[in-house]
């Protein structure tokens, strides 16, 4: 029932789990050696049961004074079960290797390349000048008189500071965010879609993850004794599987169609939904567009079909649209779910929809600053009030994250002094990402046994790799999934840190990994060449 | 069972709930008019049952296409029940009044004074120069060459930027925070207490609230069929009641002793614990020191007794120490729970303890920036690994909040160029807070029917007010608690926004409110005078 979590704990306990014993070290009562590998592969199953199976749990309500109050046996089991592969054992090992290198350890490589996470600045992408200038003036209002800052920067900073209580970004904002920034977000959406947007529907957050989690929490209710079910793509971004595990919601995985550029097949949505009905009440349909980890950009027709499916099956749509600026394919365009739904007219334009955006992706890449927004439309006003109340105890999202979000939705206009530089930096960043995505796809497709779909958008590619039978057996022997085995070998041999496909989900018997396209050009060339050489050696070793 | 939440929803639905009908508008099935007032007072009961009473819930698993997927009837009931008085109906009404004033509405006052929340900058407190300078240089590294910034500012900024991937605060940090900042936090604690601190035990967070919530989540497990119980003071800071309601943990309230400067009586801890055992497994003891909303500073002897009590009863100690810099009473001093526990020796020094700190309070008041840390000692390493895993899906706390935390724990040293100014600003801020706290206490104690304990620390006073019988009857008639009735009248007549005692909890039949001491001196004088006049008119009206 909790394969990766166990494995994760084992990894924590012993940094390089290679032996059967290590892998079973932290398994609780009821684990028999013979079952461990089967359980390790359970992450690939499509419908996960919610975390209600507590039969493994020892009865340990109280202990004697002096014993630990909180132990692995009485900690919240949903947290023990949850996993987040992007920051899982591969990254932990990568960080260790970095420290070993610092201490002078001899390795066949000089540095660890963290292609595990969409962290653009970490990989050398430069911040957007205008964005950092506005942020600087809100932090140091005394610089508002400094002639070296352009007028549009000053105007943006002043507008925001006027709305901060006491004129300081150090005061709390409303829990949903500063009103003027919410209004700018609404205007941005309206300009993007040509459809009205009401700022009352906008909630700012500490990155999109925070907003998505607050939203999904609303569904954490059993109805007629059954938990709520949330449909998510497989492969998916593991924020979803982690959040569903934490809340005890049922994950209803629907496979994306790898043969058709990771598109959404309605028949597959139907299959997944119907199979899940026995164990849960399906209530939410998550779509990630552009796709993470899969990089597809949905066609308008595909989106319309998905909306009809959600309507027919009474599902709340969650559109994860954080990569809306990251479309590289010339024949593709980003269509927001809201725009399509609205243009389809009644009854679809009345459907409940939540869409999320972030300052961490796009051309900004300001991951560390934690800014995001959600637009939630057609939600019952009483539920909206409950959502606002539920976030109020956390007081407010970081005001500086809100400032950066303001810049993103209210960039320099053509007649403003910062326009030219802003456009140049934005376009150059997006052009370079498009170039690197093409480079990664082309190079990987040239490696024997690799097959990659075109990277139409987002920041990742998700190649399928054919693993030799002997490699699969070797992995099994070490109690690891074959793609995890492969990723660890890659890391130890080359310093390249990618995330195995099993962290995102994949069809049983297929193997993938996710790599970002973010290392700068020279580094990405080296990385791809090292990857190719590693793979050829790997094939040789396990042929 | 959910008095305030109902009331809150009613307030949302109709901004000024004054009539019986309005108050019952959003009550679910099973509510009879005759019971509503009793239920409104239930917030004062000391042991709250966890949010498992779902009998009121209509069966509404699915609806027809076109109906709302998410409604008040099928939303997560714990969120519907939770309340957070600091941002509750009083504040909502205060914000409305502000907008009415902006539109030119005639009121007996010119501005709303938000004494509801500990938001120092909003009330005119100026940011600490050194802090904002370091923040500025991390946002704009090009200014590192600017001769107008002191060398110690540059050194701090460079040290942090060196540890940010790609040299940018826009890259993700580790989920527990940037290692060098965690090390600085550990050094700060070590210097404060004279007791070793290990940075592996430090977790940075988006303000203390975020860290406290992540920690309490670990206990969200039923053992032997009973939920975990968390002991919290009454009055308490409502983050705790809100978090426990959300997680379905049982709130075990222990009354602070108002007659003894809001001290902790061990006999009362015993009473509360014993009464709770039937319905829950008590596992955590929360102590807020200095106290919020009560302003007490615990003596060392009192802390020792509390530690012995926690040991004897096998409780994990949660020390909310965010006001550790805010001690105004000359005869009091801040003693950290960790220091006392360690100095008590075995077996106490082996106890599990979590302590939290924030950049929002103290002399910094940087609420909007969201920085905080928790130090967790003696926790089972496997549980620590689960905690770290559980926060990893949110990627990292805001890096800029981490930067501010770094300044707080690594301030200018006596030989550094910024030392003098930093000390001057810090001392002046704390001196002014001490002065205002004394002013508020003295003035309130001079109003007939007011009784206030000395404000030894923190940022609030929590006066007890005698309300005339006729006022209590009038409140009852409007379906409000008497202190809520009083606070609304105060707001409408004077623009002063305080939080009624029932939002924090108080002994049945007593009435209080919490006001901050944060308005600047001139404003606080006006506020206190208006409050006095209002109260005299109120007594006259209801005599």
PDB file of C-alpha atoms in Angstrom, chain A residues 60-65 67-70 74, chain B residues 47 216 219-232 244 249-254 269-286 309-317 352:
ATOM      1  CA  UNK A  60       0.356   2.759  20.436  1.00  0.00           C
ATOM      2  CA  UNK A  61      -1.782   5.483  21.895  1.00  0.00           C
ATOM      3  CA  UNK A  62       0.433   6.217  24.839  1.00  0.00           C
ATOM      4  CA  UNK A  63       3.817   5.170  26.055  1.00  0.00           C
ATOM      5  CA  UNK A  64       5.643   5.463  29.349  1.00  0.00           C
ATOM      6  CA  UNK A  65       7.310   8.772  30.256  1.00  0.00           C
ATOM      7  CA  UNK A  67       9.706   7.018  25.505  1.00  0.00           C
ATOM      8  CA  UNK A  68       9.158   9.009  22.323  1.00  0.00           C
ATOM      9  CA  UNK A  69       5.730  10.622  22.084  1.00  0.00           C
ATOM     10  CA  UNK A  70       5.874  10.706  18.302  1.00  0.00           C
ATOM     11  CA  UNK A  74       1.884   6.742  15.477  1.00  0.00           C
TER      12      UNK A  74
ATOM     13  CA  UNK B  47     -12.841  20.481  25.420  1.00  0.00           C
ATOM     14  CA  UNK B 216       0.783  19.661  14.287  1.00  0.00           C
ATOM     15  CA  UNK B 219      -0.340  14.152  15.101  1.00  0.00           C
ATOM     16  CA  UNK B 220      -3.371  13.837  12.817  1.00  0.00           C
ATOM     17  CA  UNK B 221      -3.755  10.141  13.542  1.00  0.00           C
ATOM     18  CA  UNK B 222      -6.379   8.244  15.484  1.00  0.00           C
ATOM     19  CA  UNK B 223      -4.900   5.696  17.873  1.00  0.00           C
ATOM     20  CA  UNK B 224      -7.122   3.080  19.449  1.00  0.00           C
ATOM     21  CA  UNK B 225      -9.991   4.815  17.630  1.00  0.00           C
ATOM     22  CA  UNK B 226      -9.493   8.112  19.439  1.00  0.00           C
ATOM     23  CA  UNK B 227      -8.159  11.345  17.919  1.00  0.00           C
ATOM     24  CA  UNK B 228      -5.035  13.003  19.252  1.00  0.00           C
ATOM     25  CA  UNK B 229      -5.583  15.789  21.743  1.00  0.00           C
ATOM     26  CA  UNK B 230      -3.642  19.031  21.864  1.00  0.00           C
ATOM     27  CA  UNK B 231      -3.590  21.105  25.053  1.00  0.00           C
ATOM     28  CA  UNK B 232      -3.823  24.808  24.361  1.00  0.00           C
ATOM     29  CA  UNK B 244      -7.027  21.715  15.328  1.00  0.00           C
ATOM     30  CA  UNK B 249      -7.647  17.075  16.404  1.00  0.00           C
ATOM     31  CA  UNK B 250      -9.232  17.466  19.823  1.00  0.00           C
ATOM     32  CA  UNK B 251      -8.724  20.809  21.514  1.00  0.00           C
ATOM     33  CA  UNK B 252      -7.975  20.434  25.209  1.00  0.00           C
ATOM     34  CA  UNK B 253      -8.269  23.923  26.633  1.00  0.00           C
ATOM     35  CA  UNK B 254      -6.590  24.762  29.933  1.00  0.00           C
ATOM     36  CA  UNK B 269      -3.403  21.445  33.434  1.00  0.00           C
ATOM     37  CA  UNK B 270      -4.174  18.283  35.383  1.00  0.00           C
ATOM     38  CA  UNK B 271      -7.899  18.958  35.413  1.00  0.00           C
ATOM     39  CA  UNK B 272      -8.021  19.677  31.678  1.00  0.00           C
ATOM     40  CA  UNK B 273      -5.939  16.626  30.820  1.00  0.00           C
ATOM     41  CA  UNK B 274      -7.930  14.232  32.967  1.00  0.00           C
ATOM     42  CA  UNK B 275     -11.273  15.443  31.643  1.00  0.00           C
ATOM     43  CA  UNK B 276     -10.082  14.999  28.073  1.00  0.00           C
ATOM     44  CA  UNK B 277      -8.871  11.410  28.340  1.00  0.00           C
ATOM     45  CA  UNK B 278     -12.288   9.943  27.695  1.00  0.00           C
ATOM     46  CA  UNK B 279     -12.512  11.485  24.241  1.00  0.00           C
ATOM     47  CA  UNK B 280      -8.938  11.673  22.973  1.00  0.00           C
ATOM     48  CA  UNK B 281      -5.286  10.715  23.365  1.00  0.00           C
ATOM     49  CA  UNK B 282      -3.531  13.801  24.714  1.00  0.00           C
ATOM     50  CA  UNK B 283      -0.208  14.096  22.883  1.00  0.00           C
ATOM     51  CA  UNK B 284       0.839  17.736  22.661  1.00  0.00           C
ATOM     52  CA  UNK B 285       1.060  20.607  25.143  1.00  0.00           C
ATOM     53  CA  UNK B 286       1.132  24.083  23.590  1.00  0.00           C
ATOM     54  CA  UNK B 309       3.919  17.948  33.885  1.00  0.00           C
ATOM     55  CA  UNK B 310       4.601  17.258  30.196  1.00  0.00           C
ATOM     56  CA  UNK B 311       7.143  14.588  31.082  1.00  0.00           C
ATOM     57  CA  UNK B 312       4.848  12.852  33.530  1.00  0.00           C
ATOM     58  CA  UNK B 313       2.004  12.841  31.043  1.00  0.00           C
ATOM     59  CA  UNK B 314       4.030  11.893  27.985  1.00  0.00           C
ATOM     60  CA  UNK B 315       3.323  15.056  25.977  1.00  0.00           C
ATOM     61  CA  UNK B 316       5.277  16.624  23.112  1.00  0.00           C
ATOM     62  CA  UNK B 317       5.960  20.249  24.066  1.00  0.00           C
ATOM     63  CA  UNK B 352      10.664  16.136  22.559  1.00  0.00           C
TER      64      UNK B 352
END
